Structures are given as structure tokens and as C-alpha cells.
Amino acid sequence: MGTALLGLLGPIIGGIAVALTTYWTTRPKAQAEARKFEAEADRTRAETTKILAEIDMRRPSVAPQDTTPKGWNVSGSVPEDYEVGLDFEVFAVGRSSAFIRSSHENPTGYASLVQTIKADEYRGTRLQLTAMVKARDVVGWAGIWMRVDDARDHTVAFDTMRDPERRIAGSVGWRRYRIVLDIPETGAYINFGAVMERTGQIWLDDVRVDVVDVSIPATDTIPDLPRRPVNLDFENGTY
């Protein structure tokens, strides 16, 4: 009887031993991968916070001047280092375009042409911003941008073209660029426009804001958060 029982328990005990060995040998690797994932997430959050701090185009920082296109405002870290206006000789469509250009050889920040609208009609939709942009001798970077704020001025969706793969630099002919954001139900204001940092000039024309379907991928740079709570009973172990 004892021999028979040991014969039955032997494979089970062996399986448990293998499982425990596998668990304790693979756990450090899983923990390392989890720490790597967390580090990447922290780095992404830090980069996003840095961008939001550097490109804080929340409110116009200077009053509209005679040269500011109607319906738009000028914002930026040092907007006085830049000129903003209309160009009736360089344009993509129609009769004119807007421009941002450095006013001297050593601007210390950036300037943005910005428009802010209420989010009421767009909540729950996917919104696409497109614009034609032309650049000349841009030393820093330039691009279009869009941001959604809630009623407390907290950013709930955001994208610029600041990353190296998407930014505009140097001299580029007319080209259409795109940003796509999901507008949350908490969204109160939608801000959009164009930005340029350091020397050079950009032209902006034929700006469009359209609701699109989910087949158009979103370009939000704020890190994705879980859609639902997880592990609320703490039964799924640790990293």
C-alpha cells in the first residue's frame, strides 16, 4: 500500500517541485521585466510632463497685435522674440497664410499661434487636426499641436510634433500634417495651433478640424492608463 501510494504521489511531488523551481528561477526575470516596464512608463510620464512644462500653450501670453490673424492668439515662452502675421505672397491655398518667424538671431524660447474652442460639440469623438505647413531654415523645431483641457485646466489629451520622427526642421515645402485625439467626456476646451522654437520661419495654411472614425489612429502622447481597475483583491501576486 505504501509503495503504491508513493508511486502515485511521486509524479505529483515531482511536478510541484518543478513548478516551484520554475517559479523561483523565472520570478527574478519577471520582476526585472516588470521593473523595466515601470521604468519605461515613468520615463514616458516624465517626458510628457517635461513637454507640457516646456510647451505650456495654455493661455495667450501677449495681447493680439494688429498683425495677429483674426480669431487667433499668440502664446509662447518668449513671444516677443518672434513675429506673427499674414503673408499674402506665400500660401498653399486661397490668398494668404499665417506665419511665425524669429525676429532676431538668438531667440530664447518658442512662439505659438493658438486658437481655443469649447469641447461641447466634440466630446466622445475622435478629432483630427490637419494643416499645410511650409518651413524655411528652422534650427530648432516646429509643428502643429492640439491639447484638450478639463474644466480645471488639467490636460486630458495632448500631442505635438516635438519628437524627432515627426518634427519639422530645416527647410520643407508645403506639406499636410496631422494630429488625432480622442476628446474625453471630461474635456472642456480644445486648444490647437502651430509652434516654432528658435530661429527660422514657418507658414501655416488651410487648417482643418474634423471628426473622424476610429480607423484613423490617435496620436496622443499622454501615456495610456488602464481602462478598468485591476487586481483589487490582491490575488494576482506581485511583479
Tab-separated table of C-alpha atoms in Angstrom:
chain	number	residue	atom	x	y	z
A	1	MET	CA	0.000	0.000	0.000
A	2	GLY	CA	2.812	2.399	0.964
A	3	THR	CA	4.729	1.603	-2.178
A	4	ALA	CA	1.652	2.128	-4.324
A	5	LEU	CA	0.898	5.453	-2.608
A	6	LEU	CA	4.439	6.646	-3.127
A	7	GLY	CA	4.137	5.641	-6.759
A	8	LEU	CA	1.081	7.815	-7.131
A	9	LEU	CA	2.487	10.740	-5.178
A	10	GLY	CA	5.889	10.649	-6.812
A	11	PRO	CA	4.847	12.338	-10.087
A	12	ILE	CA	2.723	14.862	-8.201
A	13	ILE	CA	5.552	15.755	-5.849
A	14	GLY	CA	7.913	15.929	-8.790
A	15	GLY	CA	5.532	18.220	-10.655
A	16	ILE	CA	5.220	20.506	-7.653
A	17	ALA	CA	8.988	20.611	-7.316
A	18	VAL	CA	9.377	21.506	-10.978
A	19	ALA	CA	6.690	24.190	-10.676
A	20	LEU	CA	8.347	25.686	-7.585
A	21	THR	CA	11.750	25.586	-9.218
A	22	THR	CA	10.383	27.229	-12.351
A	23	TYR	CA	8.613	29.865	-10.263
A	24	TRP	CA	11.685	30.779	-8.207
A	25	THR	CA	14.018	30.746	-11.216
A	26	THR	CA	11.742	32.764	-13.503
A	27	ARG	CA	10.463	35.175	-10.865
A	28	PRO	CA	13.618	37.366	-10.907
A	29	LYS	CA	13.328	37.634	-14.687
A	30	ALA	CA	9.642	38.567	-14.438
A	31	GLN	CA	10.457	41.109	-11.742
A	32	ALA	CA	13.232	42.561	-13.887
A	33	GLU	CA	10.902	42.834	-16.867
A	34	ALA	CA	8.263	44.457	-14.673
A	35	ARG	CA	10.793	46.951	-13.330
A	36	LYS	CA	11.912	47.693	-16.889
A	37	PHE	CA	8.290	48.272	-17.916
A	38	GLU	CA	7.712	50.569	-14.946
A	39	ALA	CA	10.921	52.457	-15.707
A	40	GLU	CA	9.851	52.979	-19.320
A	41	ALA	CA	6.401	54.135	-18.155
A	42	ASP	CA	7.993	56.533	-15.650
A	43	ARG	CA	10.304	57.862	-18.342
A	44	THR	CA	7.364	58.392	-20.710
A	45	ARG	CA	5.413	60.196	-17.996
A	46	ALA	CA	8.448	62.333	-17.195
A	47	GLU	CA	8.976	63.215	-20.858
A	48	THR	CA	5.300	64.124	-21.213
A	49	THR	CA	5.465	66.299	-18.092
A	50	LYS	CA	8.574	67.989	-19.484
A	51	ILE	CA	6.849	68.669	-22.788
A	52	LEU	CA	3.789	70.051	-21.023
A	53	ALA	CA	6.029	72.296	-18.952
A	54	GLU	CA	8.080	73.495	-21.906
A	55	ILE	CA	5.177	73.843	-24.332
A	56	ASP	CA	2.684	75.369	-21.926
A	57	MET	CA	0.419	76.944	-24.540
A	58	ARG	CA	-2.448	77.170	-22.090
A	59	ARG	CA	-3.385	80.815	-22.445
A	60	PRO	CA	-2.256	83.620	-24.773
A	61	SER	CA	0.685	85.362	-23.103
A	62	VAL	CA	0.502	88.525	-25.183
A	63	ALA	CA	-2.442	90.541	-26.394
A	64	PRO	CA	-3.333	90.190	-30.087
A	65	GLN	CA	-1.488	92.716	-32.221
A	66	ASP	CA	-2.581	94.339	-35.470
A	67	THR	CA	-0.701	91.616	-37.340
A	68	THR	CA	-2.320	88.662	-35.491
A	69	PRO	CA	-4.782	86.757	-37.730
A	70	LYS	CA	-8.382	87.282	-36.660
A	71	GLY	CA	-9.676	84.556	-34.341
A	72	TRP	CA	-6.169	83.525	-33.287
A	73	ASN	CA	-3.866	84.494	-30.432
A	74	VAL	CA	-0.135	84.417	-29.802
A	75	SER	CA	1.364	82.395	-26.974
A	76	GLY	CA	4.807	81.151	-26.054
A	77	SER	CA	7.656	81.275	-23.575
A	78	VAL	CA	9.173	84.399	-25.153
A	79	PRO	CA	6.702	85.526	-27.839
A	80	GLU	CA	8.405	88.908	-28.142
A	81	ASP	CA	11.319	87.103	-29.832
A	82	TYR	CA	9.034	86.247	-32.759
A	83	GLU	CA	6.849	87.910	-35.340
A	84	VAL	CA	3.422	86.550	-36.235
A	85	GLY	CA	1.286	87.773	-39.107
A	86	LEU	CA	-0.259	87.160	-42.524
A	87	ASP	CA	1.656	86.574	-45.753
A	88	PHE	CA	-0.119	87.492	-48.990
A	89	GLU	CA	2.694	86.250	-51.227
A	90	VAL	CA	3.406	82.768	-49.789
A	91	PHE	CA	0.391	80.493	-49.338
A	92	ALA	CA	-0.848	76.998	-50.132
A	93	VAL	CA	-4.476	77.796	-50.968
A	94	GLY	CA	-6.578	80.924	-51.167
A	95	ARG	CA	-4.903	84.323	-50.931
A	96	SER	CA	-2.834	84.275	-47.721
A	97	SER	CA	-1.215	82.206	-44.999
A	98	ALA	CA	-0.148	82.842	-41.412
A	99	PHE	CA	3.493	82.826	-40.383
A	100	ILE	CA	5.727	82.626	-37.324
A	101	ARG	CA	9.318	83.805	-37.671
A	102	SER	CA	12.149	84.671	-35.346
A	103	SER	CA	12.727	88.398	-35.046
A	104	HIS	CA	16.471	88.156	-34.286
A	105	GLU	CA	19.344	85.670	-34.386
A	106	ASN	CA	19.094	84.342	-30.829
A	107	PRO	CA	15.513	83.789	-29.641
A	108	THR	CA	15.447	82.143	-26.230
A	109	GLY	CA	12.180	80.214	-26.373
A	110	TYR	CA	9.275	79.489	-28.670
A	111	ALA	CA	6.134	81.132	-30.015
A	112	SER	CA	2.804	79.625	-30.907
A	113	LEU	CA	-0.206	80.661	-32.929
A	114	VAL	CA	-3.150	79.293	-30.952
A	115	GLN	CA	-6.920	79.069	-31.069
A	116	THR	CA	-9.145	77.761	-28.241
A	117	ILE	CA	-12.691	76.462	-28.630
A	118	LYS	CA	-15.210	74.767	-26.342
A	119	ALA	CA	-15.223	70.970	-26.426
A	120	ASP	CA	-19.018	70.635	-26.028
A	121	GLU	CA	-19.757	69.543	-29.603
A	122	TYR	CA	-16.813	67.143	-29.770
A	123	ARG	CA	-16.965	65.149	-26.518
A	124	GLY	CA	-16.827	61.428	-27.138
A	125	THR	CA	-15.478	61.853	-30.681
A	126	ARG	CA	-12.103	61.377	-32.319
A	127	LEU	CA	-10.908	64.742	-33.611
A	128	GLN	CA	-8.359	65.281	-36.346
A	129	LEU	CA	-6.366	68.482	-36.817
A	130	THR	CA	-4.637	68.908	-40.174
A	131	ALA	CA	-2.779	71.850	-41.648
A	132	MET	CA	-0.497	72.741	-44.505
A	133	VAL	CA	2.911	73.863	-43.236
A	134	LYS	CA	5.977	75.211	-45.032
A	135	ALA	CA	9.310	75.846	-43.269
A	136	ARG	CA	12.465	77.800	-44.001
A	137	ASP	CA	15.734	77.440	-42.078
A	138	VAL	CA	14.144	76.204	-38.846
A	139	VAL	CA	17.053	75.489	-36.480
A	140	GLY	CA	15.052	74.177	-33.523
A	141	TRP	CA	11.765	72.518	-34.357
A	142	ALA	CA	8.248	73.365	-35.475
A	143	GLY	CA	4.921	71.630	-35.872
A	144	ILE	CA	1.207	71.710	-35.271
A	145	TRP	CA	-0.279	70.745	-31.908
A	146	MET	CA	-3.567	70.076	-30.141
A	147	ARG	CA	-4.456	69.744	-26.457
A	148	VAL	CA	-7.660	69.068	-24.535
A	149	ASP	CA	-8.144	70.504	-21.040
A	150	ASP	CA	-10.857	69.804	-18.497
A	151	ALA	CA	-12.745	72.488	-16.573
A	152	ARG	CA	-9.896	72.713	-14.038
A	153	ASP	CA	-7.263	73.243	-16.725
A	154	HIS	CA	-5.905	69.715	-16.332
A	155	THR	CA	-4.649	68.276	-19.612
A	156	VAL	CA	-6.588	65.147	-20.592
A	157	ALA	CA	-5.283	64.681	-24.161
A	158	PHE	CA	-2.247	66.180	-25.851
A	159	ASP	CA	0.001	65.898	-28.877
A	160	THR	CA	2.667	67.978	-30.545
A	161	MET	CA	5.063	67.029	-33.317
A	162	ARG	CA	8.030	67.531	-30.996
A	163	ASP	CA	9.505	64.025	-31.172
A	164	PRO	CA	12.389	63.670	-33.660
A	165	GLU	CA	10.457	61.420	-36.043
A	166	ARG	CA	7.662	63.944	-36.596
A	167	ARG	CA	9.031	67.430	-36.000
A	168	ILE	CA	9.611	69.945	-38.769
A	169	ALA	CA	13.168	71.256	-39.084
A	170	GLY	CA	15.297	72.901	-41.742
A	171	SER	CA	13.562	73.916	-44.969
A	172	VAL	CA	10.489	71.970	-46.086
A	173	GLY	CA	7.979	72.667	-48.847
A	174	TRP	CA	4.229	72.726	-48.330
A	175	ARG	CA	3.042	69.517	-46.702
A	176	ARG	CA	-0.070	68.475	-44.801
A	177	TYR	CA	0.473	67.328	-41.205
A	178	ARG	CA	-1.964	65.593	-38.874
A	179	ILE	CA	-2.772	65.196	-35.180
A	180	VAL	CA	-5.612	62.994	-33.897
A	181	LEU	CA	-7.001	62.994	-30.345
A	182	ASP	CA	-9.923	61.327	-28.605
A	183	ILE	CA	-11.974	64.009	-26.856
A	184	PRO	CA	-12.915	62.708	-23.378
A	185	GLU	CA	-16.294	63.399	-21.781
A	186	THR	CA	-14.383	65.481	-19.228
A	187	GLY	CA	-12.969	67.731	-21.948
A	188	ALA	CA	-13.923	71.398	-21.611
A	189	TYR	CA	-11.562	73.216	-24.003
A	190	ILE	CA	-9.743	72.270	-27.195
A	191	ASN	CA	-6.566	74.196	-27.981
A	192	PHE	CA	-4.771	73.900	-31.297
A	193	GLY	CA	-2.304	75.716	-33.461
A	194	ALA	CA	1.303	75.818	-34.655
A	195	VAL	CA	4.544	76.281	-32.761
A	196	MET	CA	8.124	77.162	-33.662
A	197	GLU	CA	11.221	77.147	-31.460
A	198	ARG	CA	14.441	79.076	-32.127
A	199	THR	CA	15.318	80.625	-35.490
A	200	GLY	CA	13.641	80.299	-38.857
A	201	GLN	CA	10.159	80.758	-40.242
A	202	ILE	CA	7.093	78.627	-40.813
A	203	TRP	CA	3.929	79.287	-42.774
A	204	LEU	CA	0.551	77.802	-41.810
A	205	ASP	CA	-2.405	77.423	-44.173
A	206	ASP	CA	-5.640	75.504	-44.741
A	207	VAL	CA	-6.149	74.402	-41.136
A	208	ARG	CA	-8.943	71.837	-40.719
A	209	VAL	CA	-10.609	70.342	-37.641
A	210	ASP	CA	-12.719	67.274	-38.436
A	211	VAL	CA	-14.390	64.433	-36.568
A	212	VAL	CA	-13.025	61.105	-37.842
A	213	ASP	CA	-13.795	57.446	-37.140
A	214	VAL	CA	-11.685	55.028	-35.135
A	215	SER	CA	-9.966	53.718	-38.256
A	216	ILE	CA	-7.780	56.838	-38.049
A	217	PRO	CA	-5.181	56.117	-35.325
A	218	ALA	CA	-4.897	58.550	-32.430
A	219	THR	CA	-1.567	60.311	-31.860
A	220	ASP	CA	-1.998	61.199	-28.164
A	221	THR	CA	1.371	61.474	-26.381
A	222	ILE	CA	-0.042	61.157	-22.862
A	223	PRO	CA	0.718	57.593	-21.658
A	224	ASP	CA	-2.229	55.207	-21.803
A	225	LEU	CA	-3.772	54.280	-18.467
A	226	PRO	CA	-5.777	51.116	-17.728
A	227	ARG	CA	-9.416	51.357	-18.772
A	228	ARG	CA	-10.559	49.323	-15.753
A	229	PRO	CA	-9.244	48.663	-12.228
A	230	VAL	CA	-7.087	45.558	-11.843
A	231	ASN	CA	-6.128	43.185	-9.010
A	232	LEU	CA	-8.492	44.774	-6.494
A	233	ASP	CA	-8.485	41.640	-4.301
A	234	PHE	CA	-4.671	41.330	-4.405
A	235	GLU	CA	-4.902	37.702	-5.526
A	236	ASN	CA	-2.835	38.063	-8.698
A	237	GLY	CA	0.521	38.025	-6.966
A	238	THR	CA	3.298	40.549	-7.385
A	239	TYR	CA	5.643	41.608	-10.139
